[in-house]
Amino acid sequence: MKVICAGIQKTGTKSVAEALRILGYEVHDVFQQYFYEEELWKKLLSNRITKEDYVEAFKDVDAVTDFPASVVWEEILKAFPDSKVILTLRSSEDEWYSSVKKHYEVAYNLIKVGWNDTLYTILTYLAGPLNRDFTNFTILFMNNAFGTRFPWGIAPEPILRSRYRQHNMYVRSRCPPRQLLIYNVKDGWGPLCEFLGVSVPDAPFPMKNVASSFVKEVTSNRGENDSGFSARSHKELVLRVSLFVVSLIVLLLYLICYLI
């Protein structure tokens, strides 16, 4: 482990993940952590985790970004004390809150039937086990990262703003200054490459997940660096929708024959 990205969600984490990949790092973002570090997070949730577990789980990983790693960045640093820590920030707290709000709006506009319990139950079945498991995983760790739980809606603005300030202040106060970069992705390659001690690549700095576009990409089977999540979930959805339609047709034919 060389780089631990401690920035909370919606602070440019997807952009930093892609930038580190361009620089040659093996990066585990949200989906990689979900697929490859599953046992680690189970131990964490059951309060059985040790420093050795972090060492074993991340021994072949160069960098981690976003949750769950950002929630336990300090524990990962204890396991890899020579790692560098990047705290990503937005230009202002208002900008961060607007981005979080936009993310929720995009996500919930894609599942409007979720507001109806019956329709949501059907949608959950059709989405398949992979989507259900990832949704539960997301809720667990995003709630921990934001410090609260508000299913089917954004947390109250004062709580979110407070959590953002608390997280950033804690990282600043607990991470050794020589190992910490406080970074805004708008600053581009310069500060990042200088901190990591690498040359600036001959490529534009990546800007990912602008206006929560990553949510749309994953749900429309166009996700990149998602460890095959969007493709697998799309297959599950197609299969289950097909079975659902066939079942309805069979039921309809049975009723017609019965009534006749």
PDB file of C-alpha atoms in Angstrom:
ATOM      1  CA  MET A   1       0.000   0.000   0.000  1.00  0.00           C
ATOM      2  CA  LYS A   2       1.506   3.294  -1.138  1.00  0.00           C
ATOM      3  CA  VAL A   3      -1.401   5.742  -1.175  1.00  0.00           C
ATOM      4  CA  ILE A   4      -4.462   5.986   1.054  1.00  0.00           C
ATOM      5  CA  CYS A   5      -7.108   8.410  -0.192  1.00  0.00           C
ATOM      6  CA  ALA A   6      -8.942   9.599   2.897  1.00  0.00           C
ATOM      7  CA  GLY A   7     -11.302  12.016   1.180  1.00  0.00           C
ATOM      8  CA  ILE A   8     -14.984  11.570   1.849  1.00  0.00           C
ATOM      9  CA  GLN A   9     -17.403  10.859  -1.004  1.00  0.00           C
ATOM     10  CA  LYS A  10     -18.049  13.554  -3.625  1.00  0.00           C
ATOM     11  CA  THR A  11     -14.643  15.202  -3.223  1.00  0.00           C
ATOM     12  CA  GLY A  12     -13.207  14.015  -6.540  1.00  0.00           C
ATOM     13  CA  THR A  13     -12.489  10.436  -5.499  1.00  0.00           C
ATOM     14  CA  LYS A  14     -13.229   8.972  -8.945  1.00  0.00           C
ATOM     15  CA  SER A  15     -10.927  11.521 -10.587  1.00  0.00           C
ATOM     16  CA  VAL A  16      -8.101  10.727  -8.168  1.00  0.00           C
ATOM     17  CA  ALA A  17      -8.597   6.992  -8.703  1.00  0.00           C
ATOM     18  CA  GLU A  18      -8.260   7.418 -12.474  1.00  0.00           C
ATOM     19  CA  ALA A  19      -5.271   9.758 -12.077  1.00  0.00           C
ATOM     20  CA  LEU A  20      -3.480   7.173  -9.951  1.00  0.00           C
ATOM     21  CA  ARG A  21      -4.226   4.484 -12.529  1.00  0.00           C
ATOM     22  CA  ILE A  22      -2.681   6.681 -15.231  1.00  0.00           C
ATOM     23  CA  LEU A  23       0.395   6.999 -13.005  1.00  0.00           C
ATOM     24  CA  GLY A  24       0.643   3.218 -12.886  1.00  0.00           C
ATOM     25  CA  TYR A  25      -0.840   2.432  -9.489  1.00  0.00           C
ATOM     26  CA  GLU A  26      -3.001  -0.609  -8.818  1.00  0.00           C
ATOM     27  CA  VAL A  27      -6.072   1.144  -7.410  1.00  0.00           C
ATOM     28  CA  HIS A  28      -8.962  -0.343  -5.482  1.00  0.00           C
ATOM     29  CA  ASP A  29     -11.935   1.972  -5.608  1.00  0.00           C
ATOM     30  CA  VAL A  30     -15.441   1.151  -4.345  1.00  0.00           C
ATOM     31  CA  PHE A  31     -16.196  -1.766  -6.677  1.00  0.00           C
ATOM     32  CA  GLN A  32     -12.782  -3.395  -6.272  1.00  0.00           C
ATOM     33  CA  GLN A  33     -13.134  -3.181  -2.491  1.00  0.00           C
ATOM     34  CA  TYR A  34     -16.617  -4.676  -2.748  1.00  0.00           C
ATOM     35  CA  PHE A  35     -15.473  -7.636  -4.847  1.00  0.00           C
ATOM     36  CA  TYR A  36     -11.938  -8.306  -3.633  1.00  0.00           C
ATOM     37  CA  GLU A  37     -11.923  -7.246   0.029  1.00  0.00           C
ATOM     38  CA  GLU A  38     -15.304  -8.705   0.962  1.00  0.00           C
ATOM     39  CA  GLU A  39     -13.934 -10.807   3.837  1.00  0.00           C
ATOM     40  CA  LEU A  40     -12.071  -7.812   5.257  1.00  0.00           C
ATOM     41  CA  TRP A  41     -15.244  -5.729   5.495  1.00  0.00           C
ATOM     42  CA  LYS A  42     -17.197  -8.621   6.993  1.00  0.00           C
ATOM     43  CA  LYS A  43     -14.581  -8.822   9.739  1.00  0.00           C
ATOM     44  CA  LEU A  44     -14.789  -5.078  10.228  1.00  0.00           C
ATOM     45  CA  LEU A  45     -18.574  -5.140  10.567  1.00  0.00           C
ATOM     46  CA  SER A  46     -18.389  -8.003  13.054  1.00  0.00           C
ATOM     47  CA  ASN A  47     -15.641  -6.222  15.033  1.00  0.00           C
ATOM     48  CA  ARG A  48     -13.111  -9.024  14.436  1.00  0.00           C
ATOM     49  CA  ILE A  49     -10.623  -7.136  12.291  1.00  0.00           C
ATOM     50  CA  THR A  50      -6.891  -6.868  13.045  1.00  0.00           C
ATOM     51  CA  LYS A  51      -3.947  -4.979  11.594  1.00  0.00           C
ATOM     52  CA  GLU A  52      -2.769  -8.225  10.024  1.00  0.00           C
ATOM     53  CA  ASP A  53      -6.086  -8.491   8.160  1.00  0.00           C
ATOM     54  CA  TYR A  54      -5.453  -5.120   6.499  1.00  0.00           C
ATOM     55  CA  VAL A  55      -1.902  -6.163   5.617  1.00  0.00           C
ATOM     56  CA  GLU A  56      -3.083  -9.386   4.008  1.00  0.00           C
ATOM     57  CA  ALA A  57      -6.007  -7.807   2.144  1.00  0.00           C
ATOM     58  CA  PHE A  58      -4.027  -4.917   0.660  1.00  0.00           C
ATOM     59  CA  LYS A  59      -0.598  -6.484   0.220  1.00  0.00           C
ATOM     60  CA  ASP A  60      -0.858  -6.341  -3.595  1.00  0.00           C
ATOM     61  CA  VAL A  61      -2.747  -3.030  -3.778  1.00  0.00           C
ATOM     62  CA  ASP A  62      -0.980   0.294  -4.371  1.00  0.00           C
ATOM     63  CA  ALA A  63      -3.804   2.688  -3.541  1.00  0.00           C
ATOM     64  CA  VAL A  64      -7.328   2.789  -2.140  1.00  0.00           C
ATOM     65  CA  THR A  65      -9.964   5.435  -2.796  1.00  0.00           C
ATOM     66  CA  ASP A  66     -13.482   6.159  -1.556  1.00  0.00           C
ATOM     67  CA  PHE A  67     -15.396   3.980   0.889  1.00  0.00           C
ATOM     68  CA  PRO A  68     -15.037   1.687   2.778  1.00  0.00           C
ATOM     69  CA  ALA A  69     -11.292   2.505   2.920  1.00  0.00           C
ATOM     70  CA  SER A  70     -11.857   6.204   3.549  1.00  0.00           C
ATOM     71  CA  VAL A  71     -13.889   5.316   6.642  1.00  0.00           C
ATOM     72  CA  VAL A  72     -10.943   3.415   8.157  1.00  0.00           C
ATOM     73  CA  TRP A  73      -8.023   5.265   6.563  1.00  0.00           C
ATOM     74  CA  GLU A  74      -6.280   5.562   9.929  1.00  0.00           C
ATOM     75  CA  GLU A  75      -6.368   1.812  10.528  1.00  0.00           C
ATOM     76  CA  ILE A  76      -4.951   1.149   7.073  1.00  0.00           C
ATOM     77  CA  LEU A  77      -2.184   3.659   7.780  1.00  0.00           C
ATOM     78  CA  LYS A  78      -1.301   1.757  10.960  1.00  0.00           C
ATOM     79  CA  ALA A  79      -0.953  -1.394   8.857  1.00  0.00           C
ATOM     80  CA  PHE A  80       1.111   0.439   6.220  1.00  0.00           C
ATOM     81  CA  PRO A  81       2.853   3.236   8.182  1.00  0.00           C
ATOM     82  CA  ASP A  82       4.961   4.415   5.237  1.00  0.00           C
ATOM     83  CA  SER A  83       1.950   5.116   3.035  1.00  0.00           C
ATOM     84  CA  LYS A  84       1.065   8.594   1.862  1.00  0.00           C
ATOM     85  CA  VAL A  85      -2.387   9.995   2.585  1.00  0.00           C
ATOM     86  CA  ILE A  86      -4.395  12.217   0.253  1.00  0.00           C
ATOM     87  CA  LEU A  87      -7.272  14.220   1.678  1.00  0.00           C
ATOM     88  CA  THR A  88      -9.405  15.426  -1.207  1.00  0.00           C
ATOM     89  CA  LEU A  89     -11.487  18.535  -0.622  1.00  0.00           C
ATOM     90  CA  ARG A  90     -13.930  20.558  -2.686  1.00  0.00           C
ATOM     91  CA  SER A  91     -13.363  24.262  -3.258  1.00  0.00           C
ATOM     92  CA  SER A  92     -15.967  24.990  -0.601  1.00  0.00           C
ATOM     93  CA  GLU A  93     -18.348  23.220   1.713  1.00  0.00           C
ATOM     94  CA  ASP A  94     -21.260  24.602  -0.316  1.00  0.00           C
ATOM     95  CA  GLU A  95     -19.851  23.026  -3.471  1.00  0.00           C
ATOM     96  CA  TRP A  96     -19.479  19.683  -1.704  1.00  0.00           C
ATOM     97  CA  TYR A  97     -23.027  19.741  -0.349  1.00  0.00           C
ATOM     98  CA  SER A  98     -24.432  20.624  -3.784  1.00  0.00           C
ATOM     99  CA  SER A  99     -22.564  17.663  -5.259  1.00  0.00           C
ATOM    100  CA  VAL A 100     -23.927  15.270  -2.627  1.00  0.00           C
ATOM    101  CA  LYS A 101     -27.441  16.564  -3.187  1.00  0.00           C
ATOM    102  CA  LYS A 102     -27.064  16.144  -6.948  1.00  0.00           C
ATOM    103  CA  HIS A 103     -25.817  12.577  -6.467  1.00  0.00           C
ATOM    104  CA  TYR A 104     -28.912  11.616  -4.491  1.00  0.00           C
ATOM    105  CA  GLU A 105     -31.196  13.297  -7.005  1.00  0.00           C
ATOM    106  CA  VAL A 106     -29.613  11.411  -9.917  1.00  0.00           C
ATOM    107  CA  ALA A 107     -29.739   8.086  -8.060  1.00  0.00           C
ATOM    108  CA  TYR A 108     -33.347   8.401  -6.955  1.00  0.00           C
ATOM    109  CA  ASN A 109     -34.572   9.696 -10.307  1.00  0.00           C
ATOM    110  CA  LEU A 110     -33.325   6.410 -11.746  1.00  0.00           C
ATOM    111  CA  ILE A 111     -35.429   4.399  -9.279  1.00  0.00           C
ATOM    112  CA  LYS A 112     -38.521   6.537  -8.821  1.00  0.00           C
ATOM    113  CA  VAL A 113     -40.630   3.428  -8.246  1.00  0.00           C
ATOM    114  CA  GLY A 114     -38.657   3.061  -5.030  1.00  0.00           C
ATOM    115  CA  TRP A 115     -41.075   5.483  -3.428  1.00  0.00           C
ATOM    116  CA  ASN A 116     -43.805   2.852  -3.784  1.00  0.00           C
ATOM    117  CA  ASP A 117     -43.169  -0.182  -1.555  1.00  0.00           C
ATOM    118  CA  THR A 118     -44.835  -2.724  -3.848  1.00  0.00           C
ATOM    119  CA  LEU A 119     -43.138  -1.519  -7.004  1.00  0.00           C
ATOM    120  CA  TYR A 120     -39.815  -1.291  -5.189  1.00  0.00           C
ATOM    121  CA  THR A 121     -40.145  -4.907  -4.024  1.00  0.00           C
ATOM    122  CA  ILE A 122     -40.671  -5.991  -7.637  1.00  0.00           C
ATOM    123  CA  LEU A 123     -37.743  -3.870  -8.818  1.00  0.00           C
ATOM    124  CA  THR A 124     -35.481  -5.305  -6.117  1.00  0.00           C
ATOM    125  CA  TYR A 125     -36.332  -8.837  -7.221  1.00  0.00           C
ATOM    126  CA  LEU A 126     -35.756  -8.017 -10.866  1.00  0.00           C
ATOM    127  CA  ALA A 127     -32.441  -6.307 -10.149  1.00  0.00           C
ATOM    128  CA  GLY A 128     -31.027  -9.545  -8.779  1.00  0.00           C
ATOM    129  CA  PRO A 129     -28.808 -10.545  -5.829  1.00  0.00           C
ATOM    130  CA  LEU A 130     -25.719  -8.665  -7.004  1.00  0.00           C
ATOM    131  CA  ASN A 131     -27.528  -5.323  -7.003  1.00  0.00           C
ATOM    132  CA  ARG A 132     -29.154  -6.081  -3.658  1.00  0.00           C
ATOM    133  CA  ASP A 133     -25.844  -7.017  -2.049  1.00  0.00           C
ATOM    134  CA  PHE A 134     -24.077  -3.955  -3.408  1.00  0.00           C
ATOM    135  CA  THR A 135     -26.911  -1.689  -2.297  1.00  0.00           C
ATOM    136  CA  ASN A 136     -26.677  -3.078   1.239  1.00  0.00           C
ATOM    137  CA  PHE A 137     -22.894  -2.689   1.152  1.00  0.00           C
ATOM    138  CA  THR A 138     -23.256   0.922   0.003  1.00  0.00           C
ATOM    139  CA  ILE A 139     -25.851   1.784   2.646  1.00  0.00           C
ATOM    140  CA  LEU A 140     -23.739   0.308   5.444  1.00  0.00           C
ATOM    141  CA  PHE A 141     -20.556   2.148   4.619  1.00  0.00           C
ATOM    142  CA  MET A 142     -21.979   5.393   3.293  1.00  0.00           C
ATOM    143  CA  ASN A 143     -23.990   5.646   6.486  1.00  0.00           C
ATOM    144  CA  ASN A 144     -20.830   5.115   8.491  1.00  0.00           C
ATOM    145  CA  ALA A 145     -18.951   7.638   6.380  1.00  0.00           C
ATOM    146  CA  PHE A 146     -21.680  10.245   6.730  1.00  0.00           C
ATOM    147  CA  GLY A 147     -22.352   9.336  10.339  1.00  0.00           C
ATOM    148  CA  THR A 148     -26.086   8.813   9.988  1.00  0.00           C
ATOM    149  CA  ARG A 149     -28.766   6.736   8.280  1.00  0.00           C
ATOM    150  CA  PHE A 150     -31.567   8.124   6.173  1.00  0.00           C
ATOM    151  CA  PRO A 151     -32.890   5.452   3.773  1.00  0.00           C
ATOM    152  CA  TRP A 152     -34.514   6.697   0.564  1.00  0.00           C
ATOM    153  CA  GLY A 153     -33.434  10.254   1.025  1.00  0.00           C
ATOM    154  CA  ILE A 154     -30.622  12.643   1.664  1.00  0.00           C
ATOM    155  CA  ALA A 155     -29.648  13.304   5.263  1.00  0.00           C
ATOM    156  CA  PRO A 156     -30.509  16.722   6.690  1.00  0.00           C
ATOM    157  CA  GLU A 157     -28.187  19.410   5.398  1.00  0.00           C
ATOM    158  CA  PRO A 158     -26.767  20.442   8.820  1.00  0.00           C
ATOM    159  CA  ILE A 159     -25.780  16.832   9.587  1.00  0.00           C
ATOM    160  CA  LEU A 160     -24.055  16.356   6.237  1.00  0.00           C
ATOM    161  CA  ARG A 161     -22.192  19.630   6.510  1.00  0.00           C
ATOM    162  CA  SER A 162     -21.106  18.824  10.051  1.00  0.00           C
ATOM    163  CA  ARG A 163     -19.890  15.385   9.011  1.00  0.00           C
ATOM    164  CA  TYR A 164     -17.856  16.865   6.162  1.00  0.00           C
ATOM    165  CA  ARG A 165     -16.132  19.307   8.511  1.00  0.00           C
ATOM    166  CA  GLN A 166     -15.561  16.672  11.201  1.00  0.00           C
ATOM    167  CA  HIS A 167     -14.009  14.200   8.792  1.00  0.00           C
ATOM    168  CA  ASN A 168     -11.638  16.721   7.242  1.00  0.00           C
ATOM    169  CA  MET A 169     -10.574  18.157  10.584  1.00  0.00           C
ATOM    170  CA  TYR A 170      -9.933  14.682  11.959  1.00  0.00           C
ATOM    171  CA  VAL A 171      -7.709  13.662   9.046  1.00  0.00           C
ATOM    172  CA  ARG A 172      -5.750  16.913   9.314  1.00  0.00           C
ATOM    173  CA  SER A 173      -5.233  16.426  13.052  1.00  0.00           C
ATOM    174  CA  ARG A 174      -4.351  12.719  13.012  1.00  0.00           C
ATOM    175  CA  CYS A 175      -2.225  12.216   9.913  1.00  0.00           C
ATOM    176  CA  PRO A 176       1.493  13.103  10.142  1.00  0.00           C
ATOM    177  CA  PRO A 177       1.916  16.334   8.107  1.00  0.00           C
ATOM    178  CA  ARG A 178       4.856  14.975   6.098  1.00  0.00           C
ATOM    179  CA  GLN A 179       2.643  12.137   4.848  1.00  0.00           C
ATOM    180  CA  LEU A 180      -0.451  14.218   4.067  1.00  0.00           C
ATOM    181  CA  LEU A 181      -1.498  16.015   0.896  1.00  0.00           C
ATOM    182  CA  ILE A 182      -4.567  18.236   1.119  1.00  0.00           C
ATOM    183  CA  TYR A 183      -5.715  18.238  -2.471  1.00  0.00           C
ATOM    184  CA  ASN A 184      -8.332  19.664  -4.817  1.00  0.00           C
ATOM    185  CA  VAL A 185      -8.600  17.858  -8.146  1.00  0.00           C
ATOM    186  CA  LYS A 186      -8.977  21.249  -9.853  1.00  0.00           C
ATOM    187  CA  ASP A 187      -5.266  21.759  -9.123  1.00  0.00           C
ATOM    188  CA  GLY A 188      -4.429  19.013 -11.619  1.00  0.00           C
ATOM    189  CA  TRP A 189      -1.256  16.954 -11.865  1.00  0.00           C
ATOM    190  CA  GLY A 190       1.253  19.324 -10.277  1.00  0.00           C
ATOM    191  CA  PRO A 191       0.647  18.972  -6.516  1.00  0.00           C
ATOM    192  CA  LEU A 192      -0.278  15.292  -6.838  1.00  0.00           C
ATOM    193  CA  CYS A 193       2.839  14.269  -8.781  1.00  0.00           C
ATOM    194  CA  GLU A 194       5.126  16.357  -6.590  1.00  0.00           C
ATOM    195  CA  PHE A 195       3.701  14.715  -3.464  1.00  0.00           C
ATOM    196  CA  LEU A 196       4.085  11.219  -4.923  1.00  0.00           C
ATOM    197  CA  GLY A 197       7.535  11.931  -6.340  1.00  0.00           C
ATOM    198  CA  VAL A 198       6.633  11.010  -9.910  1.00  0.00           C
ATOM    199  CA  SER A 199       6.790  12.787 -13.256  1.00  0.00           C
ATOM    200  CA  VAL A 200       3.773  14.585 -14.655  1.00  0.00           C
ATOM    201  CA  PRO A 201       2.278  12.339 -17.368  1.00  0.00           C
ATOM    202  CA  ASP A 202       1.679  13.477 -20.923  1.00  0.00           C
ATOM    203  CA  ALA A 203      -2.095  13.278 -20.531  1.00  0.00           C
ATOM    204  CA  PRO A 204      -4.841  15.643 -19.369  1.00  0.00           C
ATOM    205  CA  PHE A 205      -5.895  15.263 -15.771  1.00  0.00           C
ATOM    206  CA  PRO A 206      -9.032  13.061 -15.666  1.00  0.00           C
ATOM    207  CA  MET A 207     -12.280  14.538 -14.431  1.00  0.00           C
ATOM    208  CA  LYS A 208     -14.624  11.678 -13.589  1.00  0.00           C
ATOM    209  CA  ASN A 209     -18.155  11.440 -12.211  1.00  0.00           C
ATOM    210  CA  VAL A 210     -19.019  15.010 -13.177  1.00  0.00           C
ATOM    211  CA  ALA A 211     -22.622  15.702 -12.109  1.00  0.00           C
ATOM    212  CA  SER A 212     -22.800  12.108 -10.801  1.00  0.00           C
ATOM    213  CA  SER A 213     -22.414  10.711 -14.330  1.00  0.00           C
ATOM    214  CA  PHE A 214     -20.862   7.537 -12.897  1.00  0.00           C
ATOM    215  CA  VAL A 215     -24.246   6.498 -11.476  1.00  0.00           C
ATOM    216  CA  LYS A 216     -25.821   6.741 -14.924  1.00  0.00           C
ATOM    217  CA  GLU A 217     -22.926   4.860 -16.537  1.00  0.00           C
ATOM    218  CA  VAL A 218     -23.165   1.924 -14.144  1.00  0.00           C
ATOM    219  CA  THR A 219     -26.947   1.645 -14.324  1.00  0.00           C
ATOM    220  CA  SER A 220     -26.853   1.791 -18.132  1.00  0.00           C
ATOM    221  CA  ASN A 221     -24.185  -0.945 -18.423  1.00  0.00           C
ATOM    222  CA  ARG A 222     -21.444   1.510 -19.414  1.00  0.00           C
ATOM    223  CA  GLY A 223     -19.430   1.477 -16.198  1.00  0.00           C
ATOM    224  CA  GLU A 224     -15.630   1.612 -16.366  1.00  0.00           C
ATOM    225  CA  ASN A 225     -13.299   0.216 -13.698  1.00  0.00           C
ATOM    226  CA  ASP A 226     -16.249  -1.373 -11.902  1.00  0.00           C
ATOM    227  CA  SER A 227     -14.786  -4.920 -11.959  1.00  0.00           C
ATOM    228  CA  GLY A 228     -17.570  -6.060 -14.269  1.00  0.00           C
ATOM    229  CA  PHE A 229     -20.354  -4.987 -11.923  1.00  0.00           C
ATOM    230  CA  SER A 230     -22.482  -3.195 -14.517  1.00  0.00           C
ATOM    231  CA  ALA A 231     -22.180  -6.053 -17.038  1.00  0.00           C
ATOM    232  CA  ARG A 232     -23.018  -8.728 -14.469  1.00  0.00           C
ATOM    233  CA  SER A 233     -25.909  -6.788 -12.964  1.00  0.00           C
ATOM    234  CA  HIS A 234     -27.272  -6.095 -16.461  1.00  0.00           C
ATOM    235  CA  LYS A 235     -27.240  -9.822 -17.253  1.00  0.00           C
ATOM    236  CA  GLU A 236     -29.043 -10.587 -14.006  1.00  0.00           C
ATOM    237  CA  LEU A 237     -31.637  -7.947 -14.795  1.00  0.00           C
ATOM    238  CA  VAL A 238     -32.260  -9.233 -18.345  1.00  0.00           C
ATOM    239  CA  LEU A 239     -32.574 -12.821 -17.121  1.00  0.00           C
ATOM    240  CA  ARG A 240     -34.946 -11.961 -14.296  1.00  0.00           C
ATOM    241  CA  VAL A 241     -37.097  -9.673 -16.425  1.00  0.00           C
ATOM    242  CA  SER A 242     -37.355 -12.456 -19.036  1.00  0.00           C
ATOM    243  CA  LEU A 243     -38.401 -14.970 -16.387  1.00  0.00           C
ATOM    244  CA  PHE A 244     -40.872 -12.481 -14.956  1.00  0.00           C
ATOM    245  CA  VAL A 245     -42.469 -11.843 -18.345  1.00  0.00           C
ATOM    246  CA  VAL A 246     -42.649 -15.568 -19.175  1.00  0.00           C
ATOM    247  CA  SER A 247     -44.244 -16.247 -15.787  1.00  0.00           C
ATOM    248  CA  LEU A 248     -46.854 -13.551 -16.389  1.00  0.00           C
ATOM    249  CA  ILE A 249     -47.649 -14.983 -19.824  1.00  0.00           C
ATOM    250  CA  VAL A 250     -48.004 -18.508 -18.407  1.00  0.00           C
ATOM    251  CA  LEU A 251     -50.232 -17.210 -15.634  1.00  0.00           C
ATOM    252  CA  LEU A 252     -52.354 -15.254 -18.102  1.00  0.00           C
ATOM    253  CA  LEU A 253     -52.764 -18.291 -20.375  1.00  0.00           C
ATOM    254  CA  TYR A 254     -53.707 -20.441 -17.389  1.00  0.00           C
ATOM    255  CA  LEU A 255     -56.358 -17.930 -16.314  1.00  0.00           C
ATOM    256  CA  ILE A 256     -57.742 -17.686 -19.829  1.00  0.00           C
ATOM    257  CA  CYS A 257     -57.982 -21.481 -20.112  1.00  0.00           C
ATOM    258  CA  TYR A 258     -59.526 -21.722 -16.658  1.00  0.00           C
ATOM    259  CA  LEU A 259     -62.145 -19.085 -17.413  1.00  0.00           C
ATOM    260  CA  ILE A 260     -63.018 -20.671 -20.728  1.00  0.00           C
TER     261      ILE A 260
END
